[in-house]
Amino acid sequence: MLHRNQGLPPPGNLIQPNGKPHFYKKPFIESFEQAPIYVPVLTYLGYGIGTLFGYLRDFLRDWGIEKCHIATEREEQKDFVPLYQDFENFYKRNLYMRVRDNWNRPICSVPGPQFDLMERVTDDYNWTFRFTGRIIKDVINMGSYNYLGFAEANSQSMKTVREVLEKYGSGVCSTRQEMGNMDKHKELEDLVAQFLDVEAAMVFGMGFATNSMNIPALVGKGCLILSDELNHTSLVLGARLSGATIRTFKHNNMQSLEKLLREAVIYGQPRRRRAWKKILILVEGIYRDHSFFCIICASW
């Protein structure tokens, strides 16, 4: 195991804006298991073999020896912009289709800790599927968007959902510009502001849009964004849309961030050496794609 102590300040200094003690009670230590060298070697070897067989199968398809199931351009449209890029579909055509049955499995129950799975079979190597009519009961749910557990067949939860639907309808998950600003929006924002001990708060209904649409409202040309190298795609997209200069620092590395900050303050913008209008640091509280905690803010 690889251990890395990020050197957080002593517990007495870990106070949140609302005056309550911070979540971290002791110096935070991240531990990572180092993969043996044969793991990446065999992984790349497997990709190489799969790619070679993929080109072989494409050759057989071109000569009509193997039937081609993938969508292709019509002959009368050859002078138009192509809808299907042959090389881009290479992975899907030759690798993904071989293991397609492992994903996109249809279920017929609520996505709780366990759910019911609809059995399906294929007669053409996963290009098409047909249902057998058999239901596989109590399959363990290893991953779901049901983060808060609301999608449960619980009588009390269903009663609450019914009452809310009868009062507000089923379209209130859209934007306020489309559906209007409701009392629940204001109630939630007041609750968040009270929890954070701030004057006001703004709540968005979608995390991706929150990052990608609001970063351009905070910074623009002449500004600098310092972004963690493992930030989510939504943060990366928002930073690019802003038009600001982007520089990345090593994940959860305070020394790397301090070095970039020092250089930004001393040297300013390239060529003209003017001071940056704003410097925005982008990090995540929890890096969900990698299961890492952000410790930059706690160690600031």
Tab-separated table of C-alpha atoms in Angstrom:
chain	number	residue	atom	x	y	z
A	1	MET	CA	0.000	0.000	0.000
A	2	LEU	CA	1.156	3.522	-0.756
A	3	HIS	CA	0.431	6.004	2.023
A	4	ARG	CA	0.560	9.752	1.624
A	5	ASN	CA	0.059	12.149	4.513
A	6	GLN	CA	-1.138	15.434	3.127
A	7	GLY	CA	-0.265	17.323	6.312
A	8	LEU	CA	-3.541	18.894	7.381
A	9	PRO	CA	-3.464	21.485	10.174
A	10	PRO	CA	-4.119	20.374	13.760
A	11	PRO	CA	-7.751	19.631	14.672
A	12	GLY	CA	-8.130	22.898	16.563
A	13	ASN	CA	-7.909	24.899	13.338
A	14	LEU	CA	-10.440	22.841	11.399
A	15	ILE	CA	-13.515	25.075	11.749
A	16	GLN	CA	-16.212	25.359	9.104
A	17	PRO	CA	-17.771	28.711	8.080
A	18	ASN	CA	-20.808	27.903	10.239
A	19	GLY	CA	-18.598	27.656	13.333
A	20	LYS	CA	-18.911	23.891	13.698
A	21	PRO	CA	-15.887	21.567	13.860
A	22	HIS	CA	-14.657	20.260	10.548
A	23	PHE	CA	-15.313	16.704	9.417
A	24	TYR	CA	-11.643	15.814	9.681
A	25	LYS	CA	-10.617	15.126	13.287
A	26	LYS	CA	-7.029	14.109	12.540
A	27	PRO	CA	-4.447	14.403	9.753
A	28	PHE	CA	-5.913	12.879	6.615
A	29	ILE	CA	-4.045	9.968	5.034
A	30	GLU	CA	-4.867	8.695	1.564
A	31	SER	CA	-3.848	5.134	0.803
A	32	PHE	CA	-3.551	3.612	-2.648
A	33	GLU	CA	-2.798	0.065	-3.637
A	34	GLN	CA	-0.050	-0.128	-6.226
A	35	ALA	CA	-0.952	-2.447	-9.089
A	36	PRO	CA	1.650	-5.085	-10.038
A	37	ILE	CA	3.517	-4.465	-13.273
A	38	TYR	CA	1.873	-7.425	-14.989
A	39	VAL	CA	-1.567	-5.759	-14.723
A	40	PRO	CA	-0.867	-2.880	-17.169
A	41	VAL	CA	1.271	-5.175	-19.353
A	42	LEU	CA	-1.534	-7.717	-19.771
A	43	THR	CA	-4.095	-4.911	-20.219
A	44	TYR	CA	-2.212	-3.337	-23.123
A	45	LEU	CA	-1.486	-6.765	-24.552
A	46	GLY	CA	-5.199	-7.580	-24.506
A	47	TYR	CA	-6.036	-4.293	-26.260
A	48	GLY	CA	-3.377	-5.023	-28.874
A	49	ILE	CA	-4.690	-8.514	-29.614
A	50	GLY	CA	-8.280	-7.231	-29.735
A	51	THR	CA	-7.265	-4.472	-32.163
A	52	LEU	CA	-5.498	-6.918	-34.487
A	53	PHE	CA	-8.505	-9.228	-34.574
A	54	GLY	CA	-10.707	-6.180	-35.153
A	55	TYR	CA	-8.797	-5.226	-38.288
A	56	LEU	CA	-8.965	-8.844	-39.430
A	57	ARG	CA	-12.746	-8.909	-39.021
A	58	ASP	CA	-13.075	-5.586	-40.863
A	59	PHE	CA	-11.099	-7.131	-43.716
A	60	LEU	CA	-13.485	-10.104	-43.788
A	61	ARG	CA	-16.478	-7.745	-43.793
A	62	ASP	CA	-15.075	-5.722	-46.690
A	63	TRP	CA	-14.786	-8.874	-48.775
A	64	GLY	CA	-18.239	-10.133	-47.808
A	65	ILE	CA	-16.951	-13.145	-45.881
A	66	GLU	CA	-18.471	-11.906	-42.601
A	67	LYS	CA	-21.828	-10.184	-42.397
A	68	CYS	CA	-21.656	-6.496	-41.420
A	69	HIS	CA	-24.277	-5.393	-38.862
A	70	ILE	CA	-22.980	-1.864	-38.307
A	71	ALA	CA	-24.690	1.157	-39.866
A	72	THR	CA	-22.977	2.402	-43.037
A	73	GLU	CA	-23.329	5.371	-45.370
A	74	ARG	CA	-25.605	5.035	-48.373
A	75	GLU	CA	-23.969	5.259	-51.765
A	76	GLU	CA	-26.076	8.278	-52.818
A	77	GLN	CA	-24.836	10.226	-49.788
A	78	LYS	CA	-21.123	9.728	-50.359
A	79	ASP	CA	-20.658	13.417	-51.322
A	80	PHE	CA	-22.183	14.674	-48.057
A	81	VAL	CA	-20.509	15.049	-44.683
A	82	PRO	CA	-20.258	11.483	-43.315
A	83	LEU	CA	-22.598	10.563	-40.488
A	84	TYR	CA	-20.480	7.623	-39.358
A	85	GLN	CA	-16.734	7.818	-38.909
A	86	ASP	CA	-15.389	4.364	-39.601
A	87	PHE	CA	-12.366	4.637	-37.326
A	88	GLU	CA	-14.391	6.127	-34.451
A	89	ASN	CA	-16.747	3.146	-34.556
A	90	PHE	CA	-13.891	0.646	-34.653
A	91	TYR	CA	-13.919	0.080	-30.893
A	92	LYS	CA	-17.685	-0.241	-30.698
A	93	ARG	CA	-17.852	-2.495	-33.740
A	94	ASN	CA	-15.119	-4.941	-32.797
A	95	LEU	CA	-14.571	-4.740	-29.032
A	96	TYR	CA	-17.597	-3.298	-27.261
A	97	MET	CA	-20.087	-5.476	-29.116
A	98	ARG	CA	-18.352	-8.613	-27.849
A	99	VAL	CA	-19.095	-7.661	-24.225
A	100	ARG	CA	-22.186	-5.499	-24.762
A	101	ASP	CA	-24.387	-7.795	-22.678
A	102	ASN	CA	-22.547	-6.626	-19.536
A	103	TRP	CA	-24.101	-3.161	-19.798
A	104	ASN	CA	-27.513	-1.570	-20.319
A	105	ARG	CA	-29.354	-4.439	-18.676
A	106	PRO	CA	-33.126	-3.762	-18.464
A	107	ILE	CA	-34.701	-3.985	-15.005
A	108	CYS	CA	-38.355	-4.262	-13.988
A	109	SER	CA	-38.361	-2.980	-10.399
A	110	VAL	CA	-37.205	0.002	-8.379
A	111	PRO	CA	-33.385	0.486	-8.387
A	112	GLY	CA	-32.906	-0.262	-4.708
A	113	PRO	CA	-30.146	-2.348	-3.092
A	114	GLN	CA	-31.662	-5.284	-4.960
A	115	PHE	CA	-33.749	-5.301	-8.114
A	116	ASP	CA	-35.330	-7.665	-10.647
A	117	LEU	CA	-33.572	-8.191	-13.968
A	118	MET	CA	-35.199	-9.084	-17.281
A	119	GLU	CA	-33.346	-11.977	-18.881
A	120	ARG	CA	-32.320	-11.527	-22.501
A	121	VAL	CA	-30.362	-13.593	-25.013
A	122	THR	CA	-28.698	-12.874	-28.329
A	123	ASP	CA	-28.418	-14.942	-31.498
A	124	ASP	CA	-25.983	-12.655	-33.363
A	125	TYR	CA	-23.181	-11.949	-30.886
A	126	ASN	CA	-24.837	-9.033	-29.028
A	127	TRP	CA	-25.954	-7.030	-32.061
A	128	THR	CA	-29.590	-7.619	-31.139
A	129	PHE	CA	-31.328	-9.087	-28.087
A	130	ARG	CA	-34.609	-10.817	-27.398
A	131	PHE	CA	-36.332	-11.271	-24.062
A	132	THR	CA	-37.025	-14.764	-22.767
A	133	GLY	CA	-39.820	-13.668	-20.435
A	134	ARG	CA	-37.907	-14.878	-17.383
A	135	ILE	CA	-37.319	-12.505	-14.478
A	136	ILE	CA	-34.124	-12.854	-12.439
A	137	LYS	CA	-35.061	-11.915	-8.887
A	138	ASP	CA	-33.057	-10.057	-6.212
A	139	VAL	CA	-29.979	-9.098	-8.207
A	140	ILE	CA	-27.495	-7.065	-6.146
A	141	ASN	CA	-27.309	-3.429	-7.285
A	142	MET	CA	-23.620	-2.489	-7.466
A	143	GLY	CA	-24.103	0.953	-9.035
A	144	SER	CA	-27.041	3.318	-9.456
A	145	TYR	CA	-28.017	6.977	-9.758
A	146	ASN	CA	-30.409	6.422	-6.872
A	147	TYR	CA	-27.990	8.293	-4.597
A	148	LEU	CA	-30.454	9.318	-1.897
A	149	GLY	CA	-32.526	6.141	-1.927
A	150	PHE	CA	-35.758	7.856	-2.976
A	151	ALA	CA	-36.521	5.225	-5.632
A	152	GLU	CA	-37.776	2.703	-3.118
A	153	ALA	CA	-41.077	0.865	-2.781
A	154	ASN	CA	-41.611	2.320	0.666
A	155	SER	CA	-45.179	3.173	1.618
A	156	GLN	CA	-44.235	6.373	3.489
A	157	SER	CA	-41.989	7.571	0.670
A	158	MET	CA	-44.627	6.836	-1.943
A	159	LYS	CA	-47.191	8.780	0.087
A	160	THR	CA	-44.899	11.810	0.200
A	161	VAL	CA	-44.153	11.536	-3.522
A	162	ARG	CA	-47.861	11.354	-4.340
A	163	GLU	CA	-48.655	14.425	-2.263
A	164	VAL	CA	-45.865	16.435	-3.888
A	165	LEU	CA	-46.884	15.346	-7.398
A	166	GLU	CA	-50.498	16.321	-6.742
A	167	LYS	CA	-49.441	19.786	-5.562
A	168	TYR	CA	-46.561	20.655	-7.918
A	169	GLY	CA	-46.962	18.298	-10.878
A	170	SER	CA	-44.300	16.201	-12.584
A	171	GLY	CA	-42.437	18.943	-14.492
A	172	VAL	CA	-40.880	20.947	-11.678
A	173	CYS	CA	-37.436	19.484	-12.291
A	174	SER	CA	-36.990	21.829	-15.227
A	175	THR	CA	-35.397	25.280	-15.050
A	176	ARG	CA	-36.990	28.138	-13.167
A	177	GLN	CA	-37.201	30.093	-16.406
A	178	GLU	CA	-39.499	27.409	-17.817
A	179	MET	CA	-41.498	26.313	-14.753
A	180	GLY	CA	-41.224	29.342	-12.496
A	181	ASN	CA	-39.653	29.991	-9.115
A	182	MET	CA	-41.494	27.967	-6.473
A	183	ASP	CA	-41.672	28.119	-2.717
A	184	LYS	CA	-39.653	24.904	-2.439
A	185	HIS	CA	-36.744	26.552	-4.257
A	186	LYS	CA	-36.730	29.414	-1.772
A	187	GLU	CA	-37.140	27.075	1.189
A	188	LEU	CA	-34.191	24.952	0.102
A	189	GLU	CA	-31.946	27.960	-0.556
A	190	ASP	CA	-32.746	29.445	2.841
A	191	LEU	CA	-31.942	26.117	4.484
A	192	VAL	CA	-28.602	25.860	2.677
A	193	ALA	CA	-27.697	29.439	3.568
A	194	GLN	CA	-28.551	28.786	7.201
A	195	PHE	CA	-26.428	25.637	7.245
A	196	LEU	CA	-23.435	27.412	5.688
A	197	ASP	CA	-23.980	30.539	7.817
A	198	VAL	CA	-24.003	32.844	4.797
A	199	GLU	CA	-26.318	35.610	3.683
A	200	ALA	CA	-27.865	33.732	0.775
A	201	ALA	CA	-27.416	30.649	-1.384
A	202	MET	CA	-28.356	29.635	-4.917
A	203	VAL	CA	-29.418	26.060	-5.650
A	204	PHE	CA	-29.298	24.426	-9.078
A	205	GLY	CA	-31.157	21.315	-10.147
A	206	MET	CA	-28.301	19.778	-12.124
A	207	GLY	CA	-24.702	19.397	-11.046
A	208	PHE	CA	-23.166	19.311	-14.543
A	209	ALA	CA	-24.932	22.501	-15.615
A	210	THR	CA	-24.038	24.176	-12.318
A	211	ASN	CA	-20.348	23.890	-13.116
A	212	SER	CA	-20.353	24.269	-16.876
A	213	MET	CA	-22.773	27.217	-17.015
A	214	ASN	CA	-21.714	29.257	-13.987
A	215	ILE	CA	-17.931	29.247	-14.250
A	216	PRO	CA	-18.149	31.485	-17.365
A	217	ALA	CA	-20.200	33.913	-15.254
A	218	LEU	CA	-17.405	34.147	-12.667
A	219	VAL	CA	-14.337	34.505	-14.887
A	220	GLY	CA	-13.502	35.419	-18.464
A	221	LYS	CA	-10.663	36.689	-20.614
A	222	GLY	CA	-7.818	38.100	-18.562
A	223	CYS	CA	-8.563	35.693	-15.703
A	224	LEU	CA	-6.679	32.608	-14.587
A	225	ILE	CA	-8.147	29.248	-13.576
A	226	LEU	CA	-6.054	26.824	-11.537
A	227	SER	CA	-7.709	23.424	-11.915
A	228	ASP	CA	-7.016	20.100	-10.239
A	229	GLU	CA	-5.872	17.567	-12.830
A	230	LEU	CA	-8.627	15.113	-11.801
A	231	ASN	CA	-11.536	17.566	-11.939
A	232	HIS	CA	-14.812	16.367	-13.411
A	233	THR	CA	-15.666	16.976	-17.061
A	234	SER	CA	-18.263	19.576	-16.087
A	235	LEU	CA	-15.590	21.739	-14.439
A	236	VAL	CA	-13.273	21.286	-17.407
A	237	LEU	CA	-16.033	22.275	-19.841
A	238	GLY	CA	-16.998	25.326	-17.785
A	239	ALA	CA	-13.386	26.454	-17.620
A	240	ARG	CA	-12.979	26.141	-21.386
A	241	LEU	CA	-16.232	27.989	-22.090
A	242	SER	CA	-15.158	30.897	-19.882
A	243	GLY	CA	-12.298	31.913	-22.172
A	244	ALA	CA	-9.949	32.242	-19.193
A	245	THR	CA	-6.413	30.896	-19.155
A	246	ILE	CA	-6.309	27.418	-17.618
A	247	ARG	CA	-3.428	25.825	-15.753
A	248	THR	CA	-3.630	22.489	-13.966
A	249	PHE	CA	-1.912	21.413	-10.775
A	250	LYS	CA	-1.215	17.934	-9.473
A	251	HIS	CA	-4.103	16.257	-7.687
A	252	ASN	CA	-4.417	17.274	-4.032
A	253	ASN	CA	-0.857	18.633	-4.141
A	254	MET	CA	-0.564	21.828	-2.146
A	255	GLN	CA	3.027	22.447	-3.230
A	256	SER	CA	2.052	22.292	-6.916
A	257	LEU	CA	-0.832	24.725	-6.347
A	258	GLU	CA	1.332	27.151	-4.356
A	259	LYS	CA	3.970	27.134	-7.110
A	260	LEU	CA	1.391	28.047	-9.778
A	261	LEU	CA	-0.148	30.711	-7.556
A	262	ARG	CA	3.216	32.276	-6.800
A	263	GLU	CA	4.135	32.386	-10.483
A	264	ALA	CA	0.729	33.855	-11.381
A	265	VAL	CA	1.060	36.653	-8.820
A	266	ILE	CA	4.692	37.465	-9.647
A	267	TYR	CA	4.656	37.254	-13.447
A	268	GLY	CA	1.011	38.007	-14.224
A	269	GLN	CA	-0.359	37.482	-17.708
A	270	PRO	CA	1.910	36.249	-20.512
A	271	ARG	CA	3.732	38.828	-22.667
A	272	ARG	CA	2.195	41.978	-21.157
A	273	ARG	CA	2.854	40.918	-17.549
A	274	ARG	CA	-0.309	42.584	-16.362
A	275	ALA	CA	-1.900	41.288	-13.184
A	276	TRP	CA	-4.665	38.741	-13.626
A	277	LYS	CA	-8.160	40.166	-13.210
A	278	LYS	CA	-9.168	37.142	-11.147
A	279	ILE	CA	-7.582	33.860	-10.113
A	280	LEU	CA	-10.062	31.033	-9.597
A	281	ILE	CA	-9.077	27.704	-8.014
A	282	LEU	CA	-11.264	24.770	-9.092
A	283	VAL	CA	-11.419	21.627	-6.948
A	284	GLU	CA	-14.056	19.052	-6.025
A	285	GLY	CA	-15.234	18.113	-2.546
A	286	ILE	CA	-15.184	14.437	-3.502
A	287	TYR	CA	-13.681	13.258	-6.764
A	288	ARG	CA	-16.410	10.776	-7.572
A	289	ASP	CA	-14.647	9.232	-10.581
A	290	HIS	CA	-11.659	8.329	-8.400
A	291	SER	CA	-13.174	8.250	-4.866
A	292	PHE	CA	-10.687	10.840	-3.550
A	293	PHE	CA	-11.426	13.529	-0.979
A	294	CYS	CA	-10.338	17.098	-1.582
A	295	ILE	CA	-7.935	18.227	1.132
A	296	ILE	CA	-6.713	21.451	-0.476
A	297	CYS	CA	-9.397	23.553	1.235
A	298	ALA	CA	-8.861	21.929	4.614
A	299	SER	CA	-5.116	22.479	4.477
A	300	TRP	CA	-5.285	26.051	3.167
